[in-house]
Structures are given as C-alpha cells and as structure tokens.
Coordinates of C-alpha atoms and ligand atoms in Angstrom, one line a residue:
M273 CA -45.6 8.2 -58.1
A274 CA -46.1 6.8 -54.6
I275 CA -45.7 10.3 -53.1
M276 CA -48.2 11.8 -55.6
F277 CA -50.7 9.1 -54.7
S278 CA -50.1 9.6 -50.9
L279 CA -50.8 13.4 -51.2
W280 CA -53.8 12.8 -53.3
F281 CA -55.1 10.2 -50.8
F282 CA -54.3 12.5 -47.9
F283 CA -56.2 15.6 -49.4
H284 CA -59.2 13.6 -50.3
L285 CA -59.6 12.2 -46.8
D286 CA -61.8 13.6 -44.1
V287 CA -59.7 16.3 -42.3
R288 CA -59.8 14.6 -38.9
L289 CA -58.9 11.3 -40.4
S290 CA -56.0 13.1 -42.2
W291 CA -54.7 14.4 -38.9
L292 CA -55.1 11.1 -37.2
L293 CA -53.1 9.5 -40.0
L294 CA -50.4 12.2 -39.8
I295 CA -50.0 11.7 -36.1
A296 CA -49.9 8.0 -36.5
V297 CA -47.1 8.2 -39.2
G298 CA -45.2 10.8 -37.2
T299 CA -45.4 8.7 -34.0
F300 CA -44.2 5.6 -36.0
A301 CA -41.3 7.6 -37.5
I302 CA -40.2 9.0 -34.1
F303 CA -40.5 5.4 -32.6
Y304 CA -38.5 3.9 -35.5
F305 CA -35.7 6.4 -35.3
T306 CA -35.4 6.2 -31.5
I307 CA -35.2 2.4 -31.6
S308 CA -32.6 2.6 -34.5
Y309 CA -30.6 5.0 -32.5
I310 CA -30.7 2.9 -29.3
L311 CA -29.8 -0.3 -31.3
E312 CA -27.0 1.4 -33.2
H313 CA -25.4 3.4 -30.3
L314 CA -26.0 1.4 -27.3
I315 CA -25.9 -2.2 -28.5
F316 CA -24.5 -2.6 -32.0
R317 CA -21.6 -0.1 -31.5
K318 CA -20.7 -1.9 -28.2
I319 CA -20.8 -5.3 -29.9
K320 CA -18.6 -3.9 -32.7
L321 CA -16.2 -2.6 -30.1
I322 CA -16.0 -5.9 -28.3
Y323 CA -15.5 -7.7 -31.6
K324 CA -12.7 -5.3 -32.6
F325 CA -11.1 -5.8 -29.1
I326 CA -11.2 -9.5 -29.4
S327 CA -9.8 -9.6 -32.9
D328 CA -7.1 -7.0 -32.0
T329 CA -6.2 -9.2 -28.9
K330 CA -6.0 -12.3 -31.1
A331 CA -3.7 -10.6 -33.5
D332 CA -1.6 -9.2 -30.7
P333 CA -2.0 -10.9 -27.2
E334 CA -0.1 -7.9 -25.6
K335 CA -3.4 -6.1 -26.1
A336 CA -5.1 -8.3 -23.6
K337 CA -4.6 -5.7 -21.0
I338 CA -7.7 -4.7 -19.0
K339 CA -7.2 -1.1 -19.7
N340 CA -7.8 -1.7 -23.5
I341 CA -11.3 -3.1 -23.0
P342 CA -13.9 -0.7 -24.4
T343 CA -16.1 0.7 -21.7
L344 CA -19.3 -1.3 -22.0
S345 CA -22.7 -0.6 -20.6
I346 CA -24.1 -4.0 -21.1
D347 CA -23.3 -5.5 -17.7
N348 CA -23.2 -9.2 -18.5
V349 CA -21.1 -8.8 -21.6
N350 CA -18.8 -6.5 -19.7
E351 CA -18.2 -9.0 -16.9
D352 CA -17.7 -11.8 -19.4
V353 CA -15.1 -9.9 -21.4
V354 CA -13.4 -8.5 -18.2
D355 CA -13.2 -12.2 -16.9
W356 CA -12.0 -13.5 -20.2
A357 CA -9.3 -10.7 -20.5
E358 CA -8.1 -11.3 -17.0
R359 CA -7.8 -15.0 -17.7
K360 CA -5.9 -14.3 -20.9
E361 CA -3.6 -11.8 -19.1
K362 CA -2.8 -14.4 -16.4
E363 CA -2.2 -17.1 -19.0
L364 CA 0.1 -14.7 -20.9
E365 CA 2.1 -14.0 -17.7
A366 CA 2.3 -17.7 -16.9
M367 CA 3.6 -18.4 -20.4
K368 CA 6.1 -15.6 -20.2
L369 CA 7.3 -17.0 -16.8
L370 CA 7.5 -20.5 -18.2
E371 CA 9.5 -19.3 -21.2
T372 CA 12.0 -17.4 -19.0
Y373 CA 12.3 -20.5 -16.8
R374 CA 12.8 -22.7 -19.8
K375 CA 15.5 -20.5 -21.3
N376 CA 17.3 -20.3 -17.9
F377 CA 17.0 -24.1 -17.4
V378 CA 18.3 -24.9 -20.9
G379 CA 21.1 -22.3 -20.4
N380 CA 22.0 -23.9 -17.0
I381 CA 22.0 -27.4 -18.3
S382 CA 24.2 -26.6 -21.2
H383 CA 26.6 -24.8 -18.9
E384 CA 26.7 -27.7 -16.4
L385 CA 27.2 -30.3 -19.2
K386 CA 29.8 -28.2 -21.0
T387 CA 32.2 -28.1 -17.9
P388 CA 32.9 -31.8 -17.6
L389 CA 32.6 -32.3 -21.4
F390 CA 35.4 -29.7 -22.1
S391 CA 37.5 -31.3 -19.4
I392 CA 37.1 -34.7 -21.0
Q393 CA 38.0 -33.3 -24.4
G394 CA 41.0 -31.5 -22.9
Y395 CA 42.4 -34.6 -21.3
L396 CA 41.8 -36.8 -24.3
H397 CA 43.4 -34.3 -26.7
T398 CA 46.4 -33.9 -24.6
L399 CA 46.8 -37.6 -24.4
L400 CA 46.5 -37.9 -28.2
D401 CA 49.0 -35.1 -28.6
G402 CA 51.7 -37.3 -27.0
A403 CA 50.9 -37.4 -23.2
I404 CA 49.7 -41.0 -23.7
Y405 CA 53.3 -42.1 -23.7
E406 CA 54.3 -40.2 -20.7
E407 CA 54.1 -42.5 -17.7
G408 CA 52.7 -40.9 -14.6
I409 CA 50.7 -38.4 -16.7
N410 CA 48.7 -40.8 -18.9
I411 CA 47.0 -42.7 -16.1
D412 CA 46.3 -39.5 -14.2
Y413 CA 44.7 -37.8 -17.3
L414 CA 42.7 -40.9 -18.0
R415 CA 41.3 -41.0 -14.5
R416 CA 40.4 -37.4 -14.6
A417 CA 38.6 -37.9 -17.9
A418 CA 36.8 -40.9 -16.4
N419 CA 35.8 -38.8 -13.3
N420 CA 34.4 -36.1 -15.5
A421 CA 32.5 -38.7 -17.6
E422 CA 31.0 -40.0 -14.3
R423 CA 30.1 -36.4 -13.3
L424 CA 28.3 -36.0 -16.8
G425 CA 26.4 -39.2 -16.1
N426 CA 25.4 -38.0 -12.6
I427 CA 24.0 -34.7 -14.0
V428 CA 22.0 -36.6 -16.7
D429 CA 20.7 -39.0 -13.9
D430 CA 19.7 -36.0 -11.8
L431 CA 17.9 -34.3 -14.7
E432 CA 16.0 -37.5 -15.4
Q433 CA 15.0 -37.7 -11.7
I434 CA 13.7 -34.2 -11.7
N435 CA 11.8 -34.7 -14.9
K436 CA 10.2 -37.9 -13.4
L437 CA 9.3 -36.1 -10.2
E438 CA 7.8 -33.1 -12.1
D439 CA 5.7 -35.3 -14.4
E440 CA 2.1 -34.9 -13.4
S441 CA 1.5 -38.6 -13.9
F442 CA 4.2 -39.5 -11.3
V443 CA 2.8 -41.4 -8.5
I444 CA 4.7 -42.3 -5.3
E445 CA 4.7 -45.9 -4.3
K446 CA 3.9 -45.9 -0.6
S447 CA 5.0 -48.7 1.7
S448 CA 5.6 -49.0 5.5
F449 CA 9.2 -49.0 6.6
S450 CA 11.4 -48.1 9.6
V451 CA 13.2 -44.8 8.9
K452 CA 16.1 -45.8 11.2
E453 CA 16.7 -49.1 9.2
L454 CA 16.7 -47.0 6.0
T455 CA 19.2 -44.4 7.4
K456 CA 21.4 -47.3 8.6
E457 CA 21.6 -48.5 5.0
V458 CA 22.4 -45.0 3.8
F459 CA 25.0 -44.5 6.5
G460 CA 26.6 -47.8 5.3
D461 CA 26.8 -46.5 1.7
L462 CA 28.4 -43.2 2.8
K463 CA 30.7 -44.6 5.5
K464 CA 33.8 -44.4 3.3
M465 CA 33.0 -40.8 2.2
A466 CA 32.6 -39.7 5.9
E467 CA 35.7 -41.5 7.0
K468 CA 37.8 -39.5 4.5
K469 CA 36.8 -36.4 6.4
K470 CA 36.8 -38.1 9.8
I471 CA 33.1 -37.3 10.2
N472 CA 31.1 -39.2 12.7
L473 CA 27.7 -40.4 11.4
K474 CA 25.3 -40.8 14.4
Y475 CA 21.7 -40.8 15.7
K476 CA 20.5 -38.3 18.3
D477 CA 19.9 -40.0 21.7
G478 CA 16.4 -40.5 22.7
A479 CA 15.0 -39.8 19.3
A480 CA 11.9 -41.6 18.1
L481 CA 14.1 -44.3 16.6
Q482 CA 11.4 -46.9 16.2
S483 CA 9.3 -44.7 14.0
V484 CA 7.7 -46.4 11.1
V485 CA 6.5 -44.2 8.2
L486 CA 4.3 -44.7 5.2
A487 CA 6.2 -43.3 2.2
D488 CA 8.0 -44.1 -1.1
K489 CA 11.0 -45.9 0.3
E490 CA 13.4 -45.4 -2.7
A491 CA 12.5 -41.8 -3.0
I492 CA 13.2 -41.2 0.7
R493 CA 16.4 -43.2 0.4
K494 CA 17.5 -40.6 -2.3
V495 CA 16.4 -37.7 0.0
L496 CA 18.4 -39.0 2.9
S497 CA 21.4 -39.8 0.7
N498 CA 21.4 -36.3 -0.8
L499 CA 21.0 -34.6 2.6
I500 CA 23.7 -36.7 4.3
V501 CA 26.2 -36.4 1.3
N502 CA 25.7 -32.6 1.6
A503 CA 26.2 -32.7 5.3
I504 CA 29.5 -34.5 4.7
K505 CA 30.6 -32.4 1.7
Y506 CA 29.9 -29.1 3.4
G507 CA 30.8 -30.4 6.9
S508 CA 34.1 -29.7 8.7
E509 CA 36.8 -32.3 9.2
N510 CA 36.4 -34.2 12.5
G511 CA 32.9 -33.0 12.7
E512 CA 29.6 -35.0 12.9
V513 CA 26.4 -35.7 11.0
V514 CA 23.5 -36.3 13.3
L515 CA 20.2 -37.9 12.4
S516 CA 17.2 -37.0 14.7
F517 CA 13.6 -38.4 14.5
Y518 CA 10.6 -36.8 16.4
E519 CA 7.0 -37.8 16.5
V520 CA 4.8 -34.8 15.9
E521 CA 1.1 -35.8 16.1
T522 CA 0.5 -37.9 12.9
K523 CA 3.9 -37.2 11.4
I524 CA 7.5 -38.1 11.9
L525 CA 10.0 -35.1 11.7
I526 CA 13.4 -36.2 10.4
E527 CA 16.4 -33.9 10.8
V528 CA 19.9 -34.1 9.3
S529 CA 22.3 -31.8 11.1
D530 CA 26.0 -31.1 10.4
T531 CA 28.8 -29.1 12.0
G532 CA 29.9 -27.6 8.8
I533 CA 30.4 -24.3 7.0
G534 CA 26.8 -23.3 7.3
V535 CA 24.8 -21.0 5.0
E536 CA 24.2 -17.3 5.2
E537 CA 20.7 -16.2 5.8
K538 CA 20.3 -14.5 2.3
H539 CA 21.0 -17.8 0.5
L540 CA 18.7 -20.0 2.5
K541 CA 15.5 -19.3 0.4
H542 CA 17.3 -20.2 -2.8
L543 CA 18.9 -23.4 -1.7
F544 CA 16.2 -25.6 -3.2
D545 CA 16.3 -23.9 -6.6
R546 CA 17.8 -25.8 -9.4
F547 CA 21.5 -25.2 -10.0
Y548 CA 21.7 -22.9 -7.1
R549 CA 25.1 -23.1 -5.2
V550 CA 26.2 -20.8 -2.5
D551 CA 29.8 -21.1 -3.5
G552 CA 29.9 -22.3 -7.1
S553 CA 33.6 -23.1 -7.1
R554 CA 33.6 -25.0 -3.8
S555 CA 30.5 -26.9 -4.8
R556 CA 31.8 -27.7 -8.3
A557 CA 35.1 -28.8 -6.7
E558 CA 33.0 -31.2 -4.6
G559 CA 31.5 -32.5 -7.9
G560 CA 28.1 -30.8 -7.3
S561 CA 25.8 -29.2 -9.8
G562 CA 23.2 -27.8 -7.5
L563 CA 20.4 -30.2 -8.4
G564 CA 20.5 -32.4 -5.3
L565 CA 18.2 -30.2 -3.0
S566 CA 15.8 -29.5 -5.9
I567 CA 15.3 -33.3 -6.2
V568 CA 15.0 -33.6 -2.4
K569 CA 12.3 -30.9 -2.3
H570 CA 10.3 -32.4 -5.2
A571 CA 10.4 -35.8 -3.6
I572 CA 9.1 -34.5 -0.2
E573 CA 6.4 -32.4 -1.9
A574 CA 5.3 -35.4 -3.9
H575 CA 4.4 -36.9 -0.5
G576 CA 2.4 -33.8 0.3
E577 CA 5.0 -33.0 3.0
K578 CA 7.3 -30.1 3.8
I579 CA 11.0 -29.5 4.0
F580 CA 12.9 -26.6 5.7
V581 CA 16.4 -25.6 6.5
R582 CA 18.0 -23.6 9.3
S583 CA 21.7 -22.6 9.5
T584 CA 24.4 -20.7 11.2
P585 CA 27.5 -19.8 9.2
N586 CA 30.5 -21.6 10.5
V587 CA 28.4 -23.5 13.1
G588 CA 26.3 -25.9 11.0
T589 CA 23.1 -26.6 9.1
T590 CA 20.0 -28.6 9.8
F591 CA 17.6 -29.9 7.1
G592 CA 14.3 -31.3 8.3
F593 CA 11.3 -32.9 6.6
T594 CA 8.1 -34.6 7.7
L595 CA 6.7 -37.9 6.7
P596 CA 3.3 -39.5 7.6
K597 CA 3.6 -41.9 10.5
D598 CA 2.3 -45.4 9.8
K599 CA -0.4 -46.2 12.4
Ligands
LIG637 N1 24.7 -29.0 4.6 C1 25.0 -28.0 3.9 N2 25.9 -27.0 4.5 C2 26.2 -25.9 3.8 N3 25.8 -25.6 2.6 C3 25.0 -26.5 2.0 C4 24.6 -27.7 2.6 N4 23.8 -28.3 1.8 C5 23.7 -27.7 0.7 N5 24.4 -26.6 0.8 C6 24.6 -25.5 -0.2 O1 23.4 -25.6 -1.1 C7 23.8 -25.7 -2.5 C8 22.8 -26.6 -3.2 O2 22.9 -27.9 -2.7 P1 22.6 -29.1 -3.7 O3 22.6 -30.4 -2.9 O4 21.3 -28.7 -4.4 O5 23.7 -29.0 -4.8 P2 25.2 -29.6 -4.7 O6 25.5 -30.3 -3.5 O7 26.1 -28.4 -5.0 O8 25.3 -30.5 -6.0 P3 24.5 -31.9 -6.2 O9 23.6 -31.7 -7.4 O10 25.6 -32.8 -6.5 O11 23.8 -32.2 -5.0 C9 25.3 -26.3 -2.4 O12 26.0 -26.0 -3.5 C10 25.8 -25.7 -1.1 O13 26.3 -24.3 -1.4
LIG638 MG1 24.1 -31.9 -3.0

C-alpha cells in the first residue's frame, strides 16, 4: 500500500522534483548503508571480539596470553586491553610461582618435622617394648628422644620467626647500641659450644670496636648468634671465629669469619634459601634444618641493609652485613 502510494506520488510530481527526490533517497540509502557497515565491521565487531576475549579469559585464565588478543584498530581500547592482559599474565605467573613455592615450603616443613618426630616415636616404642627396663639403654634413649623433641621445638621457633619477619606489618624496633657489647654477650652464650671444638672466639685488632649502631637489638642478636653458631658448627677444631667491624661512610660493616670447611662457589647463591644445606647429612647431624641463614637475611633486609658471603673451601667462610651507624 505504501509502495503504491509512493509510486503514485512520484509519477504525479514534477519531473525535476522527482529526480531530486530520487537522488535524495539514493544518497540517504548509500549514507545509511555505509555508516551501518562501518559500525558493524569496524566498531561493533571489534567490541564483540574484545568481549569474547574477556569472557574466554575469565573462564580460562590460561587464555590471558597476549597472542590471543584480537587485533584491534581502535587504538585506546587496544592499549587498555593489552595493558590489562599483560597485568593478568604477570599476576598469573606470580600466582603460579607462589603456588610452587608454597608446595615446596609445605613439603620441606613436613620433611623436616618428620625426621625428629619419627626418631622420638622410634625411641619411645623401643622403650615401651621392653628397653625401659634395660639399664644403660633406657636413659640413653630417653635423652635422644628429648634431644629430638628439642630439635622439633627449634624448627617450629625458626618457622615462627620467619613468619614474623615476612609479615608486612612487621616493624623493627630501633635503638642505639654498641655492636661490640652485643657480640660480647653472644660470645658468652656460645663459649661452651666453642670450647668443645677448641675454637677461639675473638675480635679483629684495630677494628672499629666502639661502633654504635641504630638497629633492632634483639633481631641483630639472633643474626650474630646464627652466624657465630654456623662458624663454630662448620669450623675446624682448634680454629678461630673472628668478629670484625669497619666504618664505611654512614654504615658499620660487621664480618664473622671462620677457619672451617668453607663452601664451594656453586652453593654460595643458595645459602640464604630456606632449608638449603650444602651437605644435608652433616648439617642434620649438627642439628640444623637450613633455616638459620634465611632468618638472618630477612632480619638484615628488614633494616634495609645487605648481607653477603665469601668463602674458600677448606680455608674458611666470611659472612658480612651492614647496619646504620648511630650519629
Ligand atoms: N660458616 C659456614 N661454613 C660453611 N658452611 C656454612 C657456614 N654457614 C652455613 N653454611 C652452610 O649453609 C647451610 C645453611 O645454613 P643455615 O644456617 O641456614 O642452616 P643450618 O645451619 O644447616 O641449620 P639451622 O637452621 O639450625 O641454622 C648449612 O647447612 C651449611 O651447609
Ligand atoms: Mg645455621
């Protein structure tokens, strides 16, 4: 009906007016189809692709790879999506790393806890099976069980310590103290241990012995204690452990050196990793679980300072760290 009316209207118009109308309708149609084409192919299709890419990625984060992003011609959207995808890819990698780290960590912890726990169980069962009445054995087994229980306790303490140091809310409590006075106390605590191996605990002559630092005293006590215990544990009989202090501009450099078994170059970069031991059986025999140096590193880094190590196998090892000098 509408078409009939249009034709009737068209043929009853003046010829020039009819042509004018025809041209106008034609131009409008061309314009309409061109705009529709542009919208559909250049904009809506791209938006649909972006939408599909985002929903695919949500369903399967593995798809957050840059190569899967549809090629877009709308520059701003393109940049945003690329940025977003890069961020997601990084987040995904960090999550994967964290998950591997968590699995290793849990695996290591259970392995470390199992060793002393199985020993305790073993000694207690043997005692219950009759060894409790055998003089000479009973006390020895009870002592061994007690030693392993102590080792279990030490591992749990170390883990708590690491947890505390890694907590973002952890703040160090700085105070001003003399490093030499602190090492004197630590030397005192470890005197017996050193005497057993006839190791001499001493200070380097001429070192900056009067140095006063601004740091968390209890955290640094643990650092020194861990480093000196290691120096004794992995030191040779009749050897020595030397404490040196140097003033370097606004810092005090503290070094703990021993004359022990040393560490091969290839192990050095792993020494501060949790549970890392160069010689697992020797370290375990010494009662170590490989957490000490990790705690030391965390404590020094919590002060915004650095720790390093240098070593020569069969000659000795030196651990050094810096602390801010108190003015
Ligand atoms: N002074 C040293 N000389 C030689 N090797 C060392 C020395 N200090 C550390 N190591 C090596 O580095 C490893 C890691 O040391 P770390 O203090 O972290 O663990 P650990 O002494 O085995 O156990 P713990 O958790 O009781 O401290 C040790 O097992 C040992 O192999
Ligand atoms: Mg140690």
